[in-house]
Tab-separated table of C-alpha atoms in Angstrom:
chain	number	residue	atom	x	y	z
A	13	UNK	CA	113.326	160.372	160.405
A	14	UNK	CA	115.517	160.770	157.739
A	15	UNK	CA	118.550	159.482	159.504
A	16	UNK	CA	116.427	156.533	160.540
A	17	UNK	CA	115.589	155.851	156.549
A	18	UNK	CA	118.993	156.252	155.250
A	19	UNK	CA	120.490	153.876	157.977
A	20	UNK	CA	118.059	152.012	156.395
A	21	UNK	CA	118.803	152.248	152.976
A	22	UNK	CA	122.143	151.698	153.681
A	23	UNK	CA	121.860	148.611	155.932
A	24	UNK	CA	120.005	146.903	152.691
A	25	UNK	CA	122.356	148.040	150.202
A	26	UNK	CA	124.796	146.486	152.299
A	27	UNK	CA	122.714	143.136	152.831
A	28	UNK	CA	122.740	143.334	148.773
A	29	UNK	CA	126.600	143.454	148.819
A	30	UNK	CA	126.906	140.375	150.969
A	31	UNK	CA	124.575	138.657	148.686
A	32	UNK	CA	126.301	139.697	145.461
A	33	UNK	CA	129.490	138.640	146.518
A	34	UNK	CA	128.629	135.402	148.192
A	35	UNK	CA	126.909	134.635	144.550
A	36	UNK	CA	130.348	135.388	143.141
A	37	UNK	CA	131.867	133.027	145.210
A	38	UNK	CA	129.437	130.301	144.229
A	39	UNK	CA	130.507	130.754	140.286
A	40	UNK	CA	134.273	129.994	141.122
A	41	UNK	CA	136.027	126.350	141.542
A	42	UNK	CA	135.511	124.297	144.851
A	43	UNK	CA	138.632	121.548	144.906
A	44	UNK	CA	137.226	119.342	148.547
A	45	UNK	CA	134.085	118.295	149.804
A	46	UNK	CA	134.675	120.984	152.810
A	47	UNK	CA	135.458	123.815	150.829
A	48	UNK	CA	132.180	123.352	149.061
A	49	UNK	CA	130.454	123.018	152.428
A	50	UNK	CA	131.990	126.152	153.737
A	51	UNK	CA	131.030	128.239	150.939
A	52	UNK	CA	127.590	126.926	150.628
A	53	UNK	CA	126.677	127.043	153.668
A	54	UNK	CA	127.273	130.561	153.754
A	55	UNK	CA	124.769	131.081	150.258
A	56	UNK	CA	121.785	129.208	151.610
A	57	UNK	CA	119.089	132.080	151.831
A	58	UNK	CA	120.615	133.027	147.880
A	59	UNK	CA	120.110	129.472	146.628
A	60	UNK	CA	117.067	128.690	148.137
A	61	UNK	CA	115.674	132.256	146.755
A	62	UNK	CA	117.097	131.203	143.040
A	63	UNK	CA	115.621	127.394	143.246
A	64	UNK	CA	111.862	129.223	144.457
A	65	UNK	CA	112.277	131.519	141.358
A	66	UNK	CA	113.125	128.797	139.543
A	67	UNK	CA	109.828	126.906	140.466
A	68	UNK	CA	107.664	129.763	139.844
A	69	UNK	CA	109.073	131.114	136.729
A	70	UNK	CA	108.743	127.298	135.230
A	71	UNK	CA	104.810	127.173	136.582
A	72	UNK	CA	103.855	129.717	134.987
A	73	UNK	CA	105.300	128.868	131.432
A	74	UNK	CA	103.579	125.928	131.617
A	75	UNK	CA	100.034	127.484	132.763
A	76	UNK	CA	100.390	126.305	136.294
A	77	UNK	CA	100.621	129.401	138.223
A	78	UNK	CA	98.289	131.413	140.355
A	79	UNK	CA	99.142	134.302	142.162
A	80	UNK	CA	97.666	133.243	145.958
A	81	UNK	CA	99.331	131.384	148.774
A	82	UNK	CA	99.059	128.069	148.494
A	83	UNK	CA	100.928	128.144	145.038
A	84	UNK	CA	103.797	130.401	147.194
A	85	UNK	CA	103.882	127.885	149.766
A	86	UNK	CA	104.389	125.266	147.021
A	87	UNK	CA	107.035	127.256	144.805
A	88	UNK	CA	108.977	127.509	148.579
A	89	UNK	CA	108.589	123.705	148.862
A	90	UNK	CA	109.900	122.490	146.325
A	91	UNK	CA	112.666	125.073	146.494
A	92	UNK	CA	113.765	123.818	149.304
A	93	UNK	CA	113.655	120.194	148.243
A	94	UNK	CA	115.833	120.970	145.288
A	95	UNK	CA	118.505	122.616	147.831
A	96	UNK	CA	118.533	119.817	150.185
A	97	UNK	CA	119.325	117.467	147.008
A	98	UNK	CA	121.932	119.659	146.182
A	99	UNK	CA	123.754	119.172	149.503
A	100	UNK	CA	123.299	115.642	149.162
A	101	UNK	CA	124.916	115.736	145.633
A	102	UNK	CA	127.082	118.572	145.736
A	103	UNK	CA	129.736	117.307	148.055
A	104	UNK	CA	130.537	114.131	145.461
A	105	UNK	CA	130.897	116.343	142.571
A	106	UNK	CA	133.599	118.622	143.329
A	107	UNK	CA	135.590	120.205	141.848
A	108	UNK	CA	133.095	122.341	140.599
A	109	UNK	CA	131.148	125.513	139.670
A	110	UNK	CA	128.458	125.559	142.846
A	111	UNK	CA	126.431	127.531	141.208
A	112	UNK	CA	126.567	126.547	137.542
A	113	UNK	CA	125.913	122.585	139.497
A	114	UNK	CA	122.928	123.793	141.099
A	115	UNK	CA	121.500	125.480	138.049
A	116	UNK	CA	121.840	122.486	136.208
A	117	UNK	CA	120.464	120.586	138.748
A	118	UNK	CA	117.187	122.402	138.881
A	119	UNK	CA	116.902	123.051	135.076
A	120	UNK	CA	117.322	118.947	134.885
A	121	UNK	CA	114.157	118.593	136.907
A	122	UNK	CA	112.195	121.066	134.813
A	123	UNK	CA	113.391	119.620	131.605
A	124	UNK	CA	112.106	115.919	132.319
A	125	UNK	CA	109.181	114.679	130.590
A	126	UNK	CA	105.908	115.822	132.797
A	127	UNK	CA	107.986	116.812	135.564
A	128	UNK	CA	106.322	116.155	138.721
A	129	UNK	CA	106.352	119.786	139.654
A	130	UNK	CA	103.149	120.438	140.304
A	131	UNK	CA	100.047	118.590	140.599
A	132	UNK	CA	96.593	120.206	141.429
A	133	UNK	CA	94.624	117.720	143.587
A	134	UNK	CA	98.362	118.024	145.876
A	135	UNK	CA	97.303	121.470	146.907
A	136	UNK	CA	94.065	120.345	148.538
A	137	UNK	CA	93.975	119.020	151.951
A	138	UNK	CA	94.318	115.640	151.702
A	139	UNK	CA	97.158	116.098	149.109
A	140	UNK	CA	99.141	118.410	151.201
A	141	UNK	CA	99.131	115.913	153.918
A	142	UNK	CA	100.431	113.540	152.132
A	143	UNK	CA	102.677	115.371	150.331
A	144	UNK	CA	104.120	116.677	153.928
A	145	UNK	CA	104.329	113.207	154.995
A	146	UNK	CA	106.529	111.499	152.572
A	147	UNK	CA	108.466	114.882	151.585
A	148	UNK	CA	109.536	114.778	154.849
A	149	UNK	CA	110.234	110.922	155.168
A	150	UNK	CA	112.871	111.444	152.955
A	151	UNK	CA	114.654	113.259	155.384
A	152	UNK	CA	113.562	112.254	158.880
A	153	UNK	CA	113.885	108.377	159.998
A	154	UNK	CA	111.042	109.456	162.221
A	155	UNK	CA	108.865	110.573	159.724
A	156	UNK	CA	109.508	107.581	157.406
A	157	UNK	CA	108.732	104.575	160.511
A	158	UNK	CA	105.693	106.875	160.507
A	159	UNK	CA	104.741	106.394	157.501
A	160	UNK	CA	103.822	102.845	157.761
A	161	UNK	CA	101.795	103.570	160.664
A	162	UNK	CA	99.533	106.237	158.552
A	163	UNK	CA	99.664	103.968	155.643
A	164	UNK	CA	98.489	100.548	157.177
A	165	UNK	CA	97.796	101.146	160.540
A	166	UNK	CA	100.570	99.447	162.194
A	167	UNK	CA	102.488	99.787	165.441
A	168	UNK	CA	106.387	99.418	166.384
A	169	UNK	CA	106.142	95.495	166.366
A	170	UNK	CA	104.283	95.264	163.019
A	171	UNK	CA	107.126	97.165	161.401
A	172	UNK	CA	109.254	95.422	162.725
A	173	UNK	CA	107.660	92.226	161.910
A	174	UNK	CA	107.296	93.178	157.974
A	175	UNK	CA	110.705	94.312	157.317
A	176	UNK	CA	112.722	91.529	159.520
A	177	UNK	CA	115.245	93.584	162.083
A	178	UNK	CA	117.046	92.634	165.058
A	179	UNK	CA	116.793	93.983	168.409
A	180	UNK	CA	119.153	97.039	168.092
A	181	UNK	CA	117.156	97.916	165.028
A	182	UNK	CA	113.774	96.846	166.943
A	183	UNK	CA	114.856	100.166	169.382
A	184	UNK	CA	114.649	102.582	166.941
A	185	UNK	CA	111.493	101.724	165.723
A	186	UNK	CA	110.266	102.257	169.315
A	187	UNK	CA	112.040	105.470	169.814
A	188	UNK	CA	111.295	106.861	166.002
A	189	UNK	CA	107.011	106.261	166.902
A	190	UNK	CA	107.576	108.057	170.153
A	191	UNK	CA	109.459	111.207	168.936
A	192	UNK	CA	106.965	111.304	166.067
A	193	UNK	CA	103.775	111.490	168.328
A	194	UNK	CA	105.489	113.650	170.818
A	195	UNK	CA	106.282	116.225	168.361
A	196	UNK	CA	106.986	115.191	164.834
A	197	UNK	CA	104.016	114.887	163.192
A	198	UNK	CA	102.159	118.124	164.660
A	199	UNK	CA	105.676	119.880	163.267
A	200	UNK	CA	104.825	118.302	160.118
A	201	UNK	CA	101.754	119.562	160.020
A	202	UNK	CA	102.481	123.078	160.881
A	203	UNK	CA	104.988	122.988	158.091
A	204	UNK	CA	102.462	122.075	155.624
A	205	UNK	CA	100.163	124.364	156.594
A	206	UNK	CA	97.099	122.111	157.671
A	207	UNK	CA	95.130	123.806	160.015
A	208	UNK	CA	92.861	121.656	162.835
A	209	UNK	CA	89.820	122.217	160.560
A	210	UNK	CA	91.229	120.867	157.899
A	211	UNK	CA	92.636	118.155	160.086
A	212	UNK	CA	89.400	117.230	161.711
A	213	UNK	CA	87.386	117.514	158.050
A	214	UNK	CA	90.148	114.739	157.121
A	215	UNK	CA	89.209	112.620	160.275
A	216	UNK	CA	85.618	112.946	159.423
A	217	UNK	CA	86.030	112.123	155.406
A	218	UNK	CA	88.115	108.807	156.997
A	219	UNK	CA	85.083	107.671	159.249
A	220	UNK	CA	82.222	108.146	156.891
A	221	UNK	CA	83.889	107.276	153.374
A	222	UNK	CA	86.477	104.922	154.299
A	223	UNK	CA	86.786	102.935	151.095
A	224	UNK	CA	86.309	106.301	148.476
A	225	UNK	CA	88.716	108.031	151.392
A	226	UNK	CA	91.435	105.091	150.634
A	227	UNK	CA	90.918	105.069	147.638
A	228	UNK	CA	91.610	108.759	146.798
A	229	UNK	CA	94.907	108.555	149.638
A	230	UNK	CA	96.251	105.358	147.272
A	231	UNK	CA	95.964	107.444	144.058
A	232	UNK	CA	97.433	110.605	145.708
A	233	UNK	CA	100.568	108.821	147.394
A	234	UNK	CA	101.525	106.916	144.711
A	235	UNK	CA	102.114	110.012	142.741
A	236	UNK	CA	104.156	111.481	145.529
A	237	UNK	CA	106.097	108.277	146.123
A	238	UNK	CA	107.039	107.640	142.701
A	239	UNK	CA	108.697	111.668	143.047
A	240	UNK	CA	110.388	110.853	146.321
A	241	UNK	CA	112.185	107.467	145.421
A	242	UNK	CA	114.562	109.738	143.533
A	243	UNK	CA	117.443	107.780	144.753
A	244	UNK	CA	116.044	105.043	142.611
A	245	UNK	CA	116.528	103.534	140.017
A	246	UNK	CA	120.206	102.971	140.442
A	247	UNK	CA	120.223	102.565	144.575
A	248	UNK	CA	116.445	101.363	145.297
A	249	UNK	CA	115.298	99.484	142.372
A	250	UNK	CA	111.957	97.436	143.203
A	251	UNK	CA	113.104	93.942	143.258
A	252	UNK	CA	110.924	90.137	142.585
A	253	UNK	CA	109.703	88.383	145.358
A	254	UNK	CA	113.079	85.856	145.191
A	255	UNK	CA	115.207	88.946	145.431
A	256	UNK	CA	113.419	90.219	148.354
A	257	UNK	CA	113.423	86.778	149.934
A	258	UNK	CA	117.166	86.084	149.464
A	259	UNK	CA	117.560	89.556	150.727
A	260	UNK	CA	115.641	88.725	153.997
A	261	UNK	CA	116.821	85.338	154.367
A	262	UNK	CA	120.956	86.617	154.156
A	263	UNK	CA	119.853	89.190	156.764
A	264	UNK	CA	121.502	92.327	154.876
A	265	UNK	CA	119.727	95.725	153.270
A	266	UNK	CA	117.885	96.732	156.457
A	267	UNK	CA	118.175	100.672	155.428
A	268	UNK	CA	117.262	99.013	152.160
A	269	UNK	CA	114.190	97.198	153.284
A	270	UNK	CA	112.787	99.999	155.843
A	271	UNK	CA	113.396	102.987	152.979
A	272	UNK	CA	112.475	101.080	150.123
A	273	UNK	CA	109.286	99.359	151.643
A	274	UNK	CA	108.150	102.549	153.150
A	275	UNK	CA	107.443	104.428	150.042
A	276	UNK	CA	106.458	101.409	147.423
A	277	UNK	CA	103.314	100.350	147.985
A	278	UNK	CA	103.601	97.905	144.868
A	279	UNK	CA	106.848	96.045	146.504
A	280	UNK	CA	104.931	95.895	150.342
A	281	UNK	CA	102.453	93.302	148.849
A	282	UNK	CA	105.193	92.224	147.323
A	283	UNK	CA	107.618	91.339	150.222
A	284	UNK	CA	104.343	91.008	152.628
A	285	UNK	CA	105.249	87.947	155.131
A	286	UNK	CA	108.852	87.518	154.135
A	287	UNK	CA	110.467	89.083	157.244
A	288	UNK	CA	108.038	87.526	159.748
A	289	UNK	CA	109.052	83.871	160.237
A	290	UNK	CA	105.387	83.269	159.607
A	291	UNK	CA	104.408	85.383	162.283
A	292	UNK	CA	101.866	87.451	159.809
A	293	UNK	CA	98.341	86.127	158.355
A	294	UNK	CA	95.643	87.247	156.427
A	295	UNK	CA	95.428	89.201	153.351
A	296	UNK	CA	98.544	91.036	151.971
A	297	UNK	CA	97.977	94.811	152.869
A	298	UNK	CA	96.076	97.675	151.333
A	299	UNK	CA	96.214	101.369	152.232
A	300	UNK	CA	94.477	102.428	155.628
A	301	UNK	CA	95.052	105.852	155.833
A	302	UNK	CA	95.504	107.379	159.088
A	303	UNK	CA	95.555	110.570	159.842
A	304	UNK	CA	96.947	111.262	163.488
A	305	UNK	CA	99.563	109.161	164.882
């Protein structure tokens, strides 16, 4: 027994080590993109435990914290979405202080006027889901097609319609709706935490309150859309009708128009019927949430 607890004891002080000195490495110089790869890679547990502390130390300074599970699963979240910017950014910023960059990188997100850090009605059902679904649009080509399929209700050829692509493109869409009812969304779901009674109360709020339901979803992902377009404003800026029309007629910015179109409802109506050669009537659309794909 106590050979058993000081094997223990000594497996975790050497787990501690490794951590320590990994941190160590993160506080000197990187000089490439693949030196900062290589050691970051090897800190990932370390940062993503920092960013969570992060999140949780700055809810409850601002009277947002409670200690139950729903506000860990949220600190956790958004730890993790402030590590996967930092790969995106890190690698373009070198040479550099990993660690010192990330820090900054997270205390720039705190420090911004009514950061969108936490927001109660997202920790409810129907905020979580939405939440899940364009958090993890921003990182999955499946998840974002699907997004205009929960938000309006529309199939492969619809999208495809709306934002104007070619055939190659056209065989994404296909594939990226198949993938994402095969086994996308219910890993989306399982990530967020829904469980099938919350999924079925959502179904059931859909059917007997459509327009309140709507309604509610509208409000809800507009708030996590404007967080998400955080590549904006200097790569995705929301453009006039003439921009998007030149846009569509020269035949370039198809990551442009898919991304961009897929989380702003304000430039869909916008752009509505410019990629269709007329192919698309009736009134410009308005949010039909769906809730299975």
């Amino acid at each position: 027994m106590a050979v058993t607890s000081m094997r223990n004891t000594l497996s975790k002080s050497h787990v501690m080590a490794d951590r320590m000195a990994t941190v160590s490495r993160l506080e000197e110089v990187v000089s490439t993109s693949d030196e900062f790869d290589q050691v970051v890679s090897r800190a990932l547990p370390a940062l993503l435990d920092r960013a969570t502390g992060y999140t949780k130390r700055f809810l409850r300074e601002t009277g947002q914290w409670n200690d139950d599970i729903e506000h860990e699963k949220f600190a956790l979240r958004w730890g993790s979405e402030y590590l996967e910017r930092f790969l995106v950014c890190g690698r373009s910023e070198v040479p550099c202080r990993p660690l010192f960059l990330f820090d900054s990188l997270v205390a720039k997100q705190h420090s911004k006027p009514e950061p969108f850090c936490y927001h109660p009605d997202l920790l409810r059902p129907l905020g979580r889901f939405l939440d899940g679904l364009v958090a993890r649009a921003v990182v999955s080509r499946d998840a974002l097609i699907a997004l205009y399929r929960h938000s309006y209700g529309w199939g492969a050829g619809d999208v495809i319609a709306v934002t104007g692509l070619n055939g190659l493109e056209s065989q994404r869409i296909y594939k990226n709706f198949r993938r994402w009812r095969e086994s996308g969304w219910q890993r989306t779901m399982d990530e967020v935490g829904l469980t099938k009674a919350e999924l079925a109360e959502l179904g059931n709020q859909q059917q007997r309150h459509r327009q309140r339901f709507n309604g509610e979803a509208e409000r809800l992902i507009r708030v996590a859309q404007a967080h998400y377009r955080k590549s904006e404003p200097d790569h995705y800026p929301c453009l006039s009708r003439s921009q998007w029309g030149d846009m569509f007629a020269q035949g370039y910015g198809c990551d442009y128009r898919i991304w961009h179109l897929a989380l702003c409802l304000d430039c869909m109506q916008t752009a509505w019927g410019l990629g269709s050669n007329g192919s698309l009537t009736g009134e410009k659309p308005r949010l039909e949430l769906q809730v299975r794909p």
